[in-house]
């Protein structure tokens, strides 16, 4: 079976702009124009809680397939920063996998979606242990095999780090796929500050500040940030987060704490795919080109697609649906 490649993605001329692809990927316009079939994973979904270790609780949604006598496997999906289980790209990918006979679990990271009330401490990107713990619990509660994982942007970064840890923890993860993952957070932060157009940082900061205000309203006894800190830019507010709410003593140490750059992924033993676009304005492509990967990890750099876009046409469907489904199905068929 020939698997689709990033080089196969050739959108019509107006959609060859990486900026347009990126802006449309999570826009309200896309949500309106998507066909109804792209939302089926949300219909009849079971909303559940899973443990993240200690007293940590994370929320998620499980949808059982009804296309086959037995499911192909269990697909787990991770959203991006300030996304959720109901982000358009998560619903669309989940719906496609559901139609192909996969049971689908969509996980909310801490403080994402409507889960701010579940834990008093704030989300940050080095909270990998609770996500891996949740992945292990998901594997136990829904034992359909194989188990395959896909993540987008920051969720792609989490997916790769989870895949690194899974074998040692006995988590039966068969495959991981990361779409436009954050590779080198320090370089990505610099890109948003210095290279990307201003509206990207404005978009992320608006969503992050809103999330922090929701958190504050739910735990009024806890002062998460001073008002002056909330008014800072992305770098300033991130540094305040690090110093107030993590064990790292510097912004640089924190950013390095969730980096998968350079040779970090050399120890990855399960099959995996990293897909990105050369025109991604959020995550610089050179971080991908400098990766040192084992033979079981596929690196696929498309010419077009923007950041987690890969939108094929004006129906707003994404090439990544076919891309992910084909690779997940190949894993299932190989068993």
Coordinates of C-alpha atoms in Angstrom, one line a residue:
X1 CA 0.0 0.0 0.0
X2 CA 1.3 3.4 -1.0
X3 CA 1.0 6.0 1.8
X4 CA 0.2 9.6 1.0
X5 CA 3.2 12.0 1.3
X6 CA 3.4 15.6 2.1
X7 CA 4.6 16.2 -1.4
X8 CA 1.1 15.0 -2.6
X9 CA -0.5 18.1 -1.1
X10 CA -1.0 20.7 -3.8
X11 CA -3.9 23.1 -2.9
X12 CA -5.4 25.5 -5.4
X13 CA -3.5 28.8 -5.8
X14 CA -5.2 31.0 -3.2
X15 CA -4.6 28.3 -0.6
X16 CA -0.9 28.0 -1.3
X17 CA -0.2 30.8 1.2
X18 CA 1.1 29.5 4.5
X19 CA -0.5 32.4 6.3
X20 CA -3.9 31.7 4.8
X21 CA -3.6 28.0 5.6
X22 CA -2.7 28.8 9.2
X23 CA -5.4 31.4 9.7
X24 CA -8.1 29.2 8.2
X25 CA -7.0 26.1 10.2
X26 CA -8.8 27.1 13.4
X27 CA -11.1 29.9 12.1
X28 CA -14.8 30.1 12.7
X29 CA -15.3 30.2 8.9
X30 CA -13.8 26.7 8.6
X31 CA -16.1 25.4 11.4
X32 CA -19.1 26.7 9.5
X33 CA -18.1 25.4 6.1
X34 CA -17.0 21.9 7.1
X35 CA -19.4 19.1 6.1
X36 CA -21.5 17.5 8.8
X37 CA -19.5 14.3 8.5
X38 CA -16.5 16.1 10.0
X39 CA -18.3 16.4 13.4
X40 CA -19.6 12.8 13.8
X41 CA -17.0 11.9 16.5
X42 CA -18.8 14.4 18.8
X43 CA -22.1 12.7 18.4
X44 CA -22.8 10.2 21.2
X45 CA -19.3 10.7 22.7
X46 CA -18.9 9.7 26.3
X47 CA -17.3 12.5 28.3
X48 CA -15.0 11.0 30.9
X49 CA -12.3 11.8 33.5
X50 CA -8.9 10.2 33.5
X51 CA -6.2 10.4 36.2
X52 CA -3.0 12.2 35.7
X53 CA -1.3 10.8 38.8
X54 CA -1.6 12.0 42.4
X55 CA -4.8 14.0 42.5
X56 CA -4.6 15.3 38.9
X57 CA -7.7 14.9 36.8
X58 CA -7.9 15.4 33.0
X59 CA -11.1 15.4 30.9
X60 CA -11.6 13.6 27.6
X61 CA -14.2 12.1 25.2
X62 CA -14.5 8.6 24.0
X63 CA -16.4 7.6 20.9
X64 CA -16.9 3.9 19.9
X65 CA -17.0 3.1 16.2
X66 CA -20.0 1.4 14.6
X67 CA -18.6 0.7 11.2
X68 CA -17.1 -2.7 11.8
X69 CA -17.8 -5.8 13.9
X70 CA -14.5 -5.1 15.8
X71 CA -12.7 -1.8 15.9
X72 CA -9.4 -1.4 13.9
X73 CA -7.8 0.0 17.1
X74 CA -7.9 2.8 19.5
X75 CA -6.9 6.3 18.2
X76 CA -5.9 8.9 20.8
X77 CA -5.8 12.6 19.7
X78 CA -4.0 15.5 21.4
X79 CA -5.0 19.1 20.5
X80 CA -2.7 22.1 20.3
X81 CA -2.0 25.0 22.8
X82 CA -5.3 26.6 23.8
X83 CA -7.2 24.1 21.7
X84 CA -9.5 21.4 23.0
X85 CA -11.2 18.1 22.3
X86 CA -13.7 20.2 20.3
X87 CA -11.1 22.0 18.1
X88 CA -12.1 21.8 14.4
X89 CA -9.0 19.8 13.4
X90 CA -9.5 17.3 16.3
X91 CA -13.1 16.8 15.4
X92 CA -12.3 16.4 11.7
X93 CA -9.5 13.9 12.2
X94 CA -11.5 12.0 14.8
X95 CA -14.5 11.8 12.6
X96 CA -12.4 10.4 9.7
X97 CA -10.8 7.7 11.9
X98 CA -14.2 6.8 13.3
X99 CA -15.5 6.3 9.8
X100 CA -12.6 4.0 9.2
X101 CA -13.5 1.8 12.1
X102 CA -11.3 3.3 14.9
X103 CA -12.5 3.9 18.5
X104 CA -11.4 7.5 19.2
X105 CA -10.3 9.1 22.5
X106 CA -9.8 12.9 22.5
X107 CA -7.9 14.2 25.5
X108 CA -8.0 17.7 27.0
X109 CA -4.7 18.9 28.5
X110 CA -5.0 20.6 31.9
X111 CA -6.8 23.9 31.7
X112 CA -8.0 23.3 28.1
X113 CA -11.6 23.1 26.9
X114 CA -13.9 23.4 29.9
X115 CA -11.5 21.7 32.3
X116 CA -10.1 24.7 34.2
X117 CA -12.0 23.7 37.4
X118 CA -10.4 20.3 37.7
X119 CA -7.0 21.2 39.0
X120 CA -5.8 24.2 41.0
X121 CA -2.3 24.4 39.6
X122 CA -1.8 25.9 36.1
X123 CA -1.1 24.1 32.9
X124 CA 2.4 24.4 31.5
X125 CA 4.2 22.6 28.7
X126 CA 6.5 20.5 30.9
X127 CA 3.5 18.6 32.5
X128 CA 4.3 15.5 30.4
X129 CA 4.1 13.1 33.3
X130 CA 0.4 13.6 33.8
X131 CA -0.4 13.2 30.1
X132 CA 1.6 10.0 30.0
X133 CA -0.1 8.8 33.1
X134 CA -3.5 9.5 31.5
X135 CA -2.4 7.7 28.3
X136 CA -1.7 4.6 30.4
X137 CA -5.1 4.8 32.0
X138 CA -6.8 5.2 28.6
X139 CA -5.0 2.1 27.4
X140 CA -6.3 0.2 30.4
X141 CA -9.9 1.4 30.3
X142 CA -10.2 1.0 26.5
X143 CA -8.1 -2.0 25.6
X144 CA -8.7 -2.1 21.9
X145 CA -5.5 -2.7 20.0
X146 CA -3.5 -1.4 18.3
X147 CA -3.3 2.0 20.1
X148 CA -2.1 4.9 17.9
X149 CA -1.6 8.5 18.9
X150 CA -1.7 11.7 16.9
X151 CA -1.1 15.2 18.1
X152 CA -1.1 18.7 16.6
X153 CA 1.3 21.6 17.3
X154 CA 2.0 21.5 21.0
X155 CA 0.0 18.3 21.1
X156 CA 2.4 16.9 18.5
X157 CA 5.3 17.7 20.9
X158 CA 3.4 16.0 23.7
X159 CA 2.8 13.0 21.4
X160 CA 6.5 12.6 20.6
X161 CA 7.5 12.9 24.3
X162 CA 4.8 10.4 25.3
X163 CA 6.0 8.0 22.7
X164 CA 9.5 8.2 24.1
X165 CA 8.3 7.2 27.5
X166 CA 5.6 4.7 26.7
X167 CA 7.7 1.5 26.2
X168 CA 9.5 1.9 29.5
X169 CA 6.2 2.4 31.3
X170 CA 4.5 -0.6 29.7
X171 CA 2.0 1.6 27.7
X172 CA 1.1 -0.5 24.6
X173 CA 1.5 2.4 22.1
X174 CA 2.0 1.1 18.6
X175 CA 2.5 4.3 16.6
X176 CA 2.7 8.1 17.0
X177 CA 2.2 10.9 14.5
X178 CA 2.9 14.6 15.1
X179 CA 1.5 17.3 12.8
X180 CA 3.6 20.5 12.9
X181 CA 4.9 19.8 16.4
X182 CA 6.9 22.3 18.4
X183 CA 10.5 21.0 18.1
X184 CA 12.7 23.7 19.7
X185 CA 10.5 25.9 21.9
X186 CA 13.1 28.6 22.3
X187 CA 13.3 29.0 18.5
X188 CA 9.6 28.9 18.2
X189 CA 9.1 31.6 20.7
X190 CA 11.7 33.7 18.9
X191 CA 9.9 33.1 15.6
X192 CA 6.6 34.4 17.0
X193 CA 8.4 37.4 18.4
X194 CA 10.6 38.4 15.6
X195 CA 9.7 36.7 12.3
X196 CA 6.0 35.8 12.3
X197 CA 3.5 38.6 11.6
X198 CA 2.2 40.4 14.8
X199 CA -1.3 38.9 14.6
X200 CA -0.1 35.4 15.5
X201 CA 1.3 36.5 18.8
X202 CA -1.8 38.6 19.4
X203 CA -4.1 35.6 18.7
X204 CA -2.2 33.3 21.1
X205 CA -2.0 35.9 23.8
X206 CA -5.7 36.7 23.6
X207 CA -6.6 33.1 24.0
X208 CA -4.0 32.5 26.8
X209 CA -5.0 35.6 28.8
X210 CA -8.7 34.6 28.5
X211 CA -7.8 31.1 29.8
X212 CA -5.9 32.5 32.8
X213 CA -8.8 34.8 33.7
X214 CA -11.2 31.9 33.6
X215 CA -8.8 30.0 35.9
X216 CA -8.5 33.0 38.3
X217 CA -12.3 33.3 38.5
X218 CA -12.6 29.6 39.5
X219 CA -9.9 29.8 42.2
X220 CA -10.2 33.4 43.6
X221 CA -8.2 32.5 46.7
X222 CA -5.1 31.9 44.5
X223 CA -3.3 34.8 42.8
X224 CA -1.9 33.3 39.6
X225 CA -0.5 36.5 38.1
X226 CA -0.3 40.2 39.0
X227 CA -2.1 42.5 36.5
X228 CA 1.2 43.9 35.3
X229 CA 2.4 40.4 34.4
X230 CA -0.7 39.7 32.4
X231 CA -0.1 42.8 30.3
X232 CA 3.4 41.5 29.2
X233 CA 4.1 40.0 25.8
X234 CA 4.5 36.3 25.1
X235 CA 8.1 36.1 26.4
X236 CA 7.4 38.2 29.5
X237 CA 4.2 36.3 30.5
X238 CA 5.9 32.9 29.8
X239 CA 8.8 33.9 32.0
X240 CA 6.4 34.9 34.8
X241 CA 4.7 31.5 34.5
X242 CA 8.0 29.7 34.8
X243 CA 9.2 31.6 37.8
X244 CA 5.8 31.5 39.6
X245 CA 4.5 28.1 38.7
X246 CA 7.3 25.7 37.8
X247 CA 10.4 24.3 39.4
X248 CA 12.6 25.8 36.7
X249 CA 14.7 28.8 37.7
X250 CA 14.9 30.3 34.2
X251 CA 12.9 30.7 31.0
X252 CA 15.7 29.0 29.1
X253 CA 15.6 25.9 31.4
X254 CA 11.8 25.6 31.0
X255 CA 11.9 25.9 27.2
X256 CA 14.6 23.3 27.1
X257 CA 12.5 21.1 29.3
X258 CA 10.0 20.3 26.6
X259 CA 12.3 20.5 23.6
X260 CA 12.6 17.5 21.3
X261 CA 15.3 19.2 19.1
X262 CA 18.6 17.7 17.9
X263 CA 19.2 14.1 19.1
X264 CA 16.3 14.0 21.7
X265 CA 14.3 11.6 19.6
X266 CA 17.2 9.2 18.8
X267 CA 15.9 7.0 21.6
X268 CA 12.4 6.7 20.2
X269 CA 11.8 3.0 19.6
X270 CA 8.2 2.8 18.3
X271 CA 7.3 3.7 14.7
X272 CA 6.5 7.4 14.3
X273 CA 5.9 10.1 11.7
X274 CA 6.6 13.8 12.0
X275 CA 4.8 15.9 9.3
X276 CA 5.2 19.6 8.8
X277 CA 5.1 22.2 6.1
X278 CA 8.0 24.3 4.8
X279 CA 5.7 27.4 4.8
X280 CA 4.7 27.0 8.4
X281 CA 4.9 30.6 9.8
X282 CA 4.7 29.5 13.5
X283 CA 7.3 26.6 13.7
X284 CA 10.5 27.2 11.8
X285 CA 11.3 24.4 9.3
X286 CA 15.0 24.5 10.1
X287 CA 14.4 22.9 13.5
X288 CA 13.0 19.8 11.7
X289 CA 15.9 19.7 9.2
X290 CA 18.3 19.5 12.1
X291 CA 16.6 16.5 13.8
X292 CA 18.6 13.3 14.3
X293 CA 16.1 10.5 14.0
X294 CA 16.3 6.7 14.1
X295 CA 15.2 4.7 11.0
X296 CA 11.7 4.0 12.5
X297 CA 10.8 7.7 12.5
X298 CA 9.6 9.2 9.3
X299 CA 10.1 12.9 8.7
X300 CA 7.9 14.4 6.0
X301 CA 8.2 18.1 5.1
X302 CA 5.5 19.3 2.7
X303 CA 5.9 22.4 0.5
X304 CA 2.5 23.8 1.5
X305 CA 0.2 23.6 4.5
X306 CA 1.0 26.4 6.9
X307 CA 0.7 25.6 10.6
X308 CA -1.7 22.6 11.0
X309 CA -3.7 23.7 8.0
X310 CA -3.2 21.5 4.9
X311 CA -6.7 22.6 3.7
X312 CA -7.5 21.2 0.3
X313 CA -10.2 23.5 -0.9
X314 CA -13.2 25.6 0.0
X315 CA -15.0 22.8 1.7
X316 CA -12.3 23.3 4.4
X317 CA -11.4 19.6 4.7
X318 CA -7.8 18.8 5.4
X319 CA -5.3 16.6 3.7
X320 CA -4.1 15.5 7.1
X321 CA -7.3 13.4 7.6
X322 CA -6.3 11.1 4.7
X323 CA -2.7 11.2 5.8
X324 CA -3.3 10.2 9.4
X325 CA -6.0 7.6 8.6
X326 CA -3.8 5.9 6.0
X327 CA -0.9 5.5 8.4
X328 CA -3.1 4.4 11.3
X329 CA -4.8 1.9 9.0
X330 CA -1.5 0.5 7.8
X331 CA -0.5 -0.1 11.5
X332 CA -3.7 -1.9 12.1
X333 CA -3.5 -4.0 8.9
X334 CA 0.1 -5.0 9.7
X335 CA -1.0 -6.8 12.9

